[in-house]
């Protein structure tokens, strides 16, 4: 086709087929695969819509897509290599794109909207606080899940993991561990004390991070505020008398960045099987009195649990994206299976500017 003809030729329609819904829909120019799915009433799993939570993850079976933001920030290298994409960031390029959504087997309560009030803020480290939010009614969730929190001044909700073990009847007062992100809309407001006595929109539960049934040894890695969902999951495991060996690696920069150690110790001392707690410091001054592990937390996996059958072990990780990516690489190097590594990456909007 000549240049003139190709410029004025009608744009080729782009269709998407989604398994297992058996849905087929057209994606108008400029829309993402997710936007068009929702406009067509297709229950495509999603939450943040800006490429940070991973809820819209699906497997590309046919066709090509372009990405509004880097899938690699939220998805792991291994997921990308296996063909996974984020529908909220994907614009179809070909006339027909086929994707498959993995329906989560997690039997979690459906998300609901709540009104919350920030009733307490406790300093945990120089950049992490524990906040207590009182809700208008109890919320039910599964240990490891998160809620969406929104103050009136931010454009969209942010995700925060429950730091408490759930309760069968629900919890009317919930705790979150929140790290200050410089320049972050929500956390700057929180750390400046501007969220006191303000009604917060709370919505949840969300997420698929949870303890999988079984007796395999489990290696947990937390970094920064990533401790919250792991504390929730381990405290629930302790209460349920889960009997499986557990190694807990807590990564921090210096001793001053470690917190809630007594809480982890309390879980360790009444865990129904062997429990190893190993804090690892990456930036502790060389001349300090620290006698524990030094370096990157993800390098201590085999030290924390020597001599186990790694092909049978499970990995649980929460924290900054870089730590999770390094953790997946270290865990798979031991022989751990990729489908036995579970994590929540604490992503934020900083990746948005990284796309050309
Ligand atoms: C599943 C999940 C669970 C999480 N759980 C927790 C938790 O328990 N505790 C916790 O502390 N965090 C958690 N997070 C992270 C949390 O949701 C927020 O992303 C984080 O607190 C930052 O929010 P913010 O509003 O302060 O920052 P944001 O406003 O999102 O900004 C973050 C950074 O990006 C920059 N930025 C913002 N917009 C742009 C843009 N358009 N272009 C370029 N840069 C930009 C900002 O300057 C800042 O440096 C979780 C995230 C996920 C996905
Ligand atoms: S909805 Fe796509 S990553 Fe959150």
Coordinates of C-alpha atoms in Angstrom, one line a residue, residues 35-325:
X35 CA -10.1 -0.9 29.9
X36 CA -11.9 -2.4 26.9
X37 CA -12.6 -5.7 28.8
X38 CA -14.3 -3.8 31.7
X39 CA -16.2 -1.6 29.2
X40 CA -17.5 -4.8 27.8
X41 CA -18.6 -6.1 31.2
X42 CA -15.9 -8.8 31.3
X43 CA -14.9 -9.6 34.9
X44 CA -11.2 -9.3 34.1
X45 CA -9.3 -9.4 37.5
X46 CA -7.8 -6.0 38.3
X47 CA -7.2 -3.5 41.1
X48 CA -4.8 -0.6 40.7
X49 CA -5.1 -0.2 36.9
X50 CA -1.6 1.5 36.8
X51 CA 0.7 -1.5 36.6
X52 CA 1.7 -1.9 40.2
X53 CA -0.4 -4.6 41.9
X54 CA -0.2 -7.5 39.4
X55 CA -3.9 -8.4 39.8
X56 CA -4.5 -8.2 36.0
X57 CA -1.6 -10.6 35.2
X58 CA -2.4 -12.9 32.3
X59 CA -0.6 -15.1 29.9
X60 CA -0.2 -14.0 26.3
X61 CA -1.2 -17.0 24.0
X62 CA -1.2 -15.3 20.6
X63 CA -0.6 -11.8 19.2
X64 CA 1.7 -9.0 20.3
X65 CA 1.2 -6.1 22.7
X66 CA 3.0 -2.9 23.5
X67 CA 3.4 -1.9 27.1
X68 CA 2.5 1.5 28.6
X69 CA 4.9 0.9 31.5
X70 CA 7.6 -1.7 32.1
X71 CA 6.0 -5.1 33.0
X72 CA 9.3 -6.0 34.6
X73 CA 8.8 -3.7 37.5
X74 CA 5.8 -5.7 38.8
X75 CA 6.3 -9.1 37.1
X76 CA 9.4 -11.3 37.6
X77 CA 11.8 -12.0 34.8
X78 CA 10.6 -15.6 34.9
X79 CA 7.0 -14.6 34.5
X80 CA 7.9 -12.4 31.5
X81 CA 9.9 -15.2 30.0
X82 CA 6.9 -17.4 30.4
X83 CA 4.7 -14.9 28.4
X84 CA 2.9 -13.1 31.2
X85 CA 1.8 -9.5 30.7
X86 CA -0.3 -6.9 32.6
X87 CA -3.6 -6.2 30.9
X88 CA -3.9 -2.7 32.4
X89 CA -0.7 -1.7 30.7
X90 CA -1.1 -3.7 27.4
X91 CA -2.2 -2.2 24.1
X92 CA -2.8 -4.9 21.4
X93 CA -0.8 -4.6 18.2
X94 CA -2.3 -7.4 16.2
X95 CA -5.8 -7.9 14.8
X96 CA -6.3 -10.8 17.3
X97 CA -4.7 -11.2 20.7
X98 CA -5.4 -14.2 22.9
X99 CA -4.7 -14.2 26.7
X100 CA -5.4 -16.6 29.5
X101 CA -6.3 -15.4 33.0
X102 CA -5.4 -17.7 35.9
X103 CA -8.4 -17.8 38.2
X104 CA -7.1 -17.7 41.7
X105 CA -8.1 -20.7 43.8
X106 CA -8.0 -18.5 47.0
X107 CA -11.2 -18.7 48.8
X108 CA -11.1 -15.1 50.1
X109 CA -14.0 -12.9 51.2
X110 CA -15.2 -10.6 48.4
X111 CA -13.8 -7.0 48.7
X112 CA -16.1 -4.5 50.3
X113 CA -15.9 -0.7 51.0
X114 CA -15.3 0.5 54.5
X115 CA -14.8 3.9 56.2
X116 CA -11.7 4.1 58.4
X117 CA -10.3 6.4 60.9
X118 CA -6.6 6.6 61.8
X119 CA -6.6 6.3 65.6
X120 CA -2.9 5.6 66.3
X121 CA 0.5 6.0 64.7
X122 CA 3.6 4.4 66.3
X123 CA 7.1 4.9 65.1
X124 CA 8.8 1.6 64.3
X125 CA 12.0 2.9 62.6
X126 CA 13.1 6.3 61.2
X127 CA 11.0 5.6 58.1
X128 CA 8.4 3.0 59.1
X129 CA 5.3 3.5 61.2
X130 CA 2.6 1.2 62.4
X131 CA -0.8 2.8 61.9
X132 CA -4.0 1.6 63.5
X133 CA -7.2 2.2 61.6
X134 CA -10.6 1.7 63.1
X135 CA -13.3 0.6 60.6
X136 CA -17.0 1.2 60.6
X137 CA -17.5 -2.6 60.8
X138 CA -15.2 -5.7 61.0
X139 CA -13.3 -6.8 57.9
X140 CA -12.6 -10.4 57.0
X141 CA -9.5 -11.4 55.1
X142 CA -6.9 -14.1 54.6
X143 CA -3.5 -13.7 56.2
X144 CA -1.2 -12.1 53.6
X145 CA -3.8 -10.1 51.9
X146 CA -3.9 -6.3 51.6
X147 CA -6.4 -3.4 51.6
X148 CA -6.7 -0.3 49.5
X149 CA -6.4 2.9 51.5
X150 CA -7.4 6.3 50.1
X151 CA -7.3 9.8 51.7
X152 CA -9.4 12.6 50.1
X153 CA -6.3 14.3 48.7
X154 CA -4.9 11.5 46.6
X155 CA -6.1 10.5 43.1
X156 CA -6.3 6.8 43.7
X157 CA -6.0 4.3 46.5
X158 CA -2.7 2.8 47.7
X159 CA -2.2 -0.9 48.7
X160 CA -1.2 -1.8 52.3
X161 CA -0.9 -5.3 53.7
X162 CA -2.6 -6.3 56.9
X163 CA -0.1 -6.7 59.7
X164 CA -2.5 -8.7 61.9
X165 CA -3.6 -12.3 61.8
X166 CA -7.2 -12.4 60.7
X167 CA -10.1 -13.2 62.9
X168 CA -13.0 -15.5 62.0
X169 CA -15.5 -12.8 63.0
X170 CA -13.5 -10.1 61.2
X171 CA -11.4 -7.2 62.7
X172 CA -12.8 -3.8 63.4
X173 CA -9.4 -2.4 64.1
X174 CA -6.5 -3.1 61.8
X175 CA -2.8 -2.4 61.7
X176 CA -0.6 -1.6 58.8
X177 CA 3.2 -1.0 58.6
X178 CA 3.9 1.9 56.3
X179 CA 7.3 3.1 55.0
X180 CA 7.8 6.7 54.0
X181 CA 8.4 7.0 50.3
X182 CA 10.1 10.4 49.5
X183 CA 7.8 12.4 47.2
X184 CA 5.0 9.8 47.7
X185 CA 1.5 11.3 47.8
X186 CA 0.0 9.1 50.5
X187 CA 3.0 8.5 52.7
X188 CA 4.2 12.1 52.8
X189 CA 0.6 13.1 54.0
X190 CA 0.7 10.4 56.6
X191 CA 4.2 11.2 58.0
X192 CA 3.3 14.9 58.0
X193 CA 0.4 14.1 60.4
X194 CA -2.2 15.3 58.0
X195 CA -4.3 12.1 58.1
X196 CA -5.3 12.3 61.7
X197 CA -9.1 12.5 62.2
X198 CA -9.7 12.3 58.4
X199 CA -12.1 9.7 57.1
X200 CA -10.2 7.2 54.9
X201 CA -11.7 5.0 52.2
X202 CA -10.7 1.4 52.9
X203 CA -11.5 -1.3 50.5
X204 CA -10.6 -4.9 50.6
X205 CA -9.5 -7.6 51.0
X206 CA -7.3 -8.0 47.9
X207 CA -4.4 -10.1 46.8
X208 CA -3.4 -13.7 46.5
X209 CA -0.4 -13.9 48.8
X210 CA -1.2 -16.5 51.4
X211 CA 0.1 -19.6 53.1
X212 CA -0.3 -22.6 50.9
X213 CA -1.4 -25.9 52.5
X214 CA 1.3 -28.6 53.1
X215 CA 4.2 -29.6 55.3
X216 CA 7.1 -28.5 53.1
X217 CA 9.9 -26.3 54.7
X218 CA 9.2 -22.6 54.1
X219 CA 11.7 -19.8 53.7
X220 CA 10.3 -16.4 54.3
X221 CA 12.1 -13.1 53.4
X222 CA 10.9 -9.7 54.5
X223 CA 12.4 -6.3 53.6
X224 CA 11.3 -3.0 55.2
X225 CA 7.5 -2.8 55.6
X226 CA 7.3 -6.1 53.8
X227 CA 7.3 -7.6 57.3
X228 CA 3.5 -6.8 57.7
X229 CA 2.0 -9.6 55.5
X230 CA 4.6 -12.1 56.7
X231 CA 3.8 -11.4 60.4
X232 CA 0.1 -11.8 59.6
X233 CA 0.7 -15.1 57.8
X234 CA 3.1 -16.5 60.4
X235 CA 1.0 -15.4 63.4
X236 CA -2.0 -17.1 61.7
X237 CA 0.2 -20.2 61.1
X238 CA 1.2 -20.2 64.8
X239 CA -2.4 -20.0 65.9
X240 CA -3.4 -22.8 63.6
X241 CA -0.5 -25.0 64.8
X242 CA 0.9 -25.3 61.3
X243 CA 3.6 -27.9 61.5
X244 CA 6.4 -27.3 59.1
X245 CA 10.0 -26.0 59.4
X246 CA 10.3 -22.3 58.8
X247 CA 13.3 -20.0 58.2
X248 CA 12.6 -16.3 58.5
X249 CA 15.1 -13.9 57.0
X250 CA 14.6 -10.2 57.8
X251 CA 16.6 -7.8 55.6
X252 CA 17.4 -4.3 56.8
X253 CA 20.1 -1.7 56.3
X254 CA 21.3 -1.3 59.9
X255 CA 20.3 -2.4 63.4
X256 CA 18.2 0.8 63.6
X257 CA 16.0 -0.5 60.7
X258 CA 15.1 -3.7 62.5
X259 CA 11.8 -3.7 64.3
X260 CA 9.1 -6.0 65.7
X261 CA 11.8 -8.6 66.6
X262 CA 10.0 -9.5 69.8
X263 CA 6.9 -10.2 67.9
X264 CA 8.7 -12.5 65.5
X265 CA 10.5 -14.1 68.5
X266 CA 7.2 -14.8 70.1
X267 CA 5.9 -16.5 67.0
X268 CA 9.2 -18.5 66.8
X269 CA 9.1 -19.7 70.4
X270 CA 5.6 -21.2 70.0
X271 CA 5.9 -22.4 66.3
X272 CA 4.9 -26.1 66.1
X273 CA 8.1 -27.0 64.3
X274 CA 11.7 -25.7 63.9
X275 CA 11.8 -21.9 63.4
X276 CA 15.0 -20.0 62.5
X277 CA 15.0 -16.2 62.7
X278 CA 17.9 -14.6 60.8
X279 CA 18.1 -10.8 60.6
X280 CA 20.6 -9.7 57.8
X281 CA 22.0 -6.2 57.7
X282 CA 23.3 -4.7 54.4
X283 CA 24.7 -1.4 55.6
X284 CA 25.7 -1.9 59.3
X285 CA 28.9 0.0 60.1
X286 CA 31.9 -2.5 60.0
X287 CA 33.0 -1.5 63.5
X288 CA 29.6 -1.9 65.2
X289 CA 28.9 -4.6 67.8
X290 CA 26.6 -6.5 65.4
X291 CA 27.6 -10.2 65.3
X292 CA 24.7 -11.4 63.1
X293 CA 24.7 -11.8 59.3
X294 CA 25.9 -9.0 57.0
X295 CA 25.2 -8.6 53.3
X296 CA 22.1 -9.0 51.1
X297 CA 19.3 -10.9 52.7
X298 CA 18.7 -13.0 49.6
X299 CA 22.2 -14.5 49.9
X300 CA 21.5 -16.3 53.2
X301 CA 18.8 -18.6 52.1
X302 CA 20.8 -21.8 52.3
X303 CA 22.5 -20.7 55.5
X304 CA 19.2 -20.2 57.2
X305 CA 18.0 -23.7 56.4
X306 CA 20.9 -26.1 55.5
X307 CA 20.5 -29.6 54.2
X308 CA 16.8 -29.5 53.1
X309 CA 15.3 -30.9 49.9
X310 CA 15.0 -27.6 48.0
X311 CA 12.8 -29.0 45.3
X312 CA 10.2 -29.5 47.9
X313 CA 10.5 -26.1 49.8
X314 CA 8.3 -23.1 49.4
X315 CA 9.4 -19.4 49.3
X316 CA 7.4 -16.5 50.7
X317 CA 8.6 -12.9 50.2
X318 CA 7.3 -9.4 50.6
X319 CA 9.1 -6.1 50.2
X320 CA 10.8 -3.9 47.6
X321 CA 10.8 -5.0 44.0
X322 CA 14.6 -5.3 43.8
X323 CA 14.7 -7.7 46.8
X324 CA 12.0 -9.9 45.4
X325 CA 13.7 -10.2 42.0

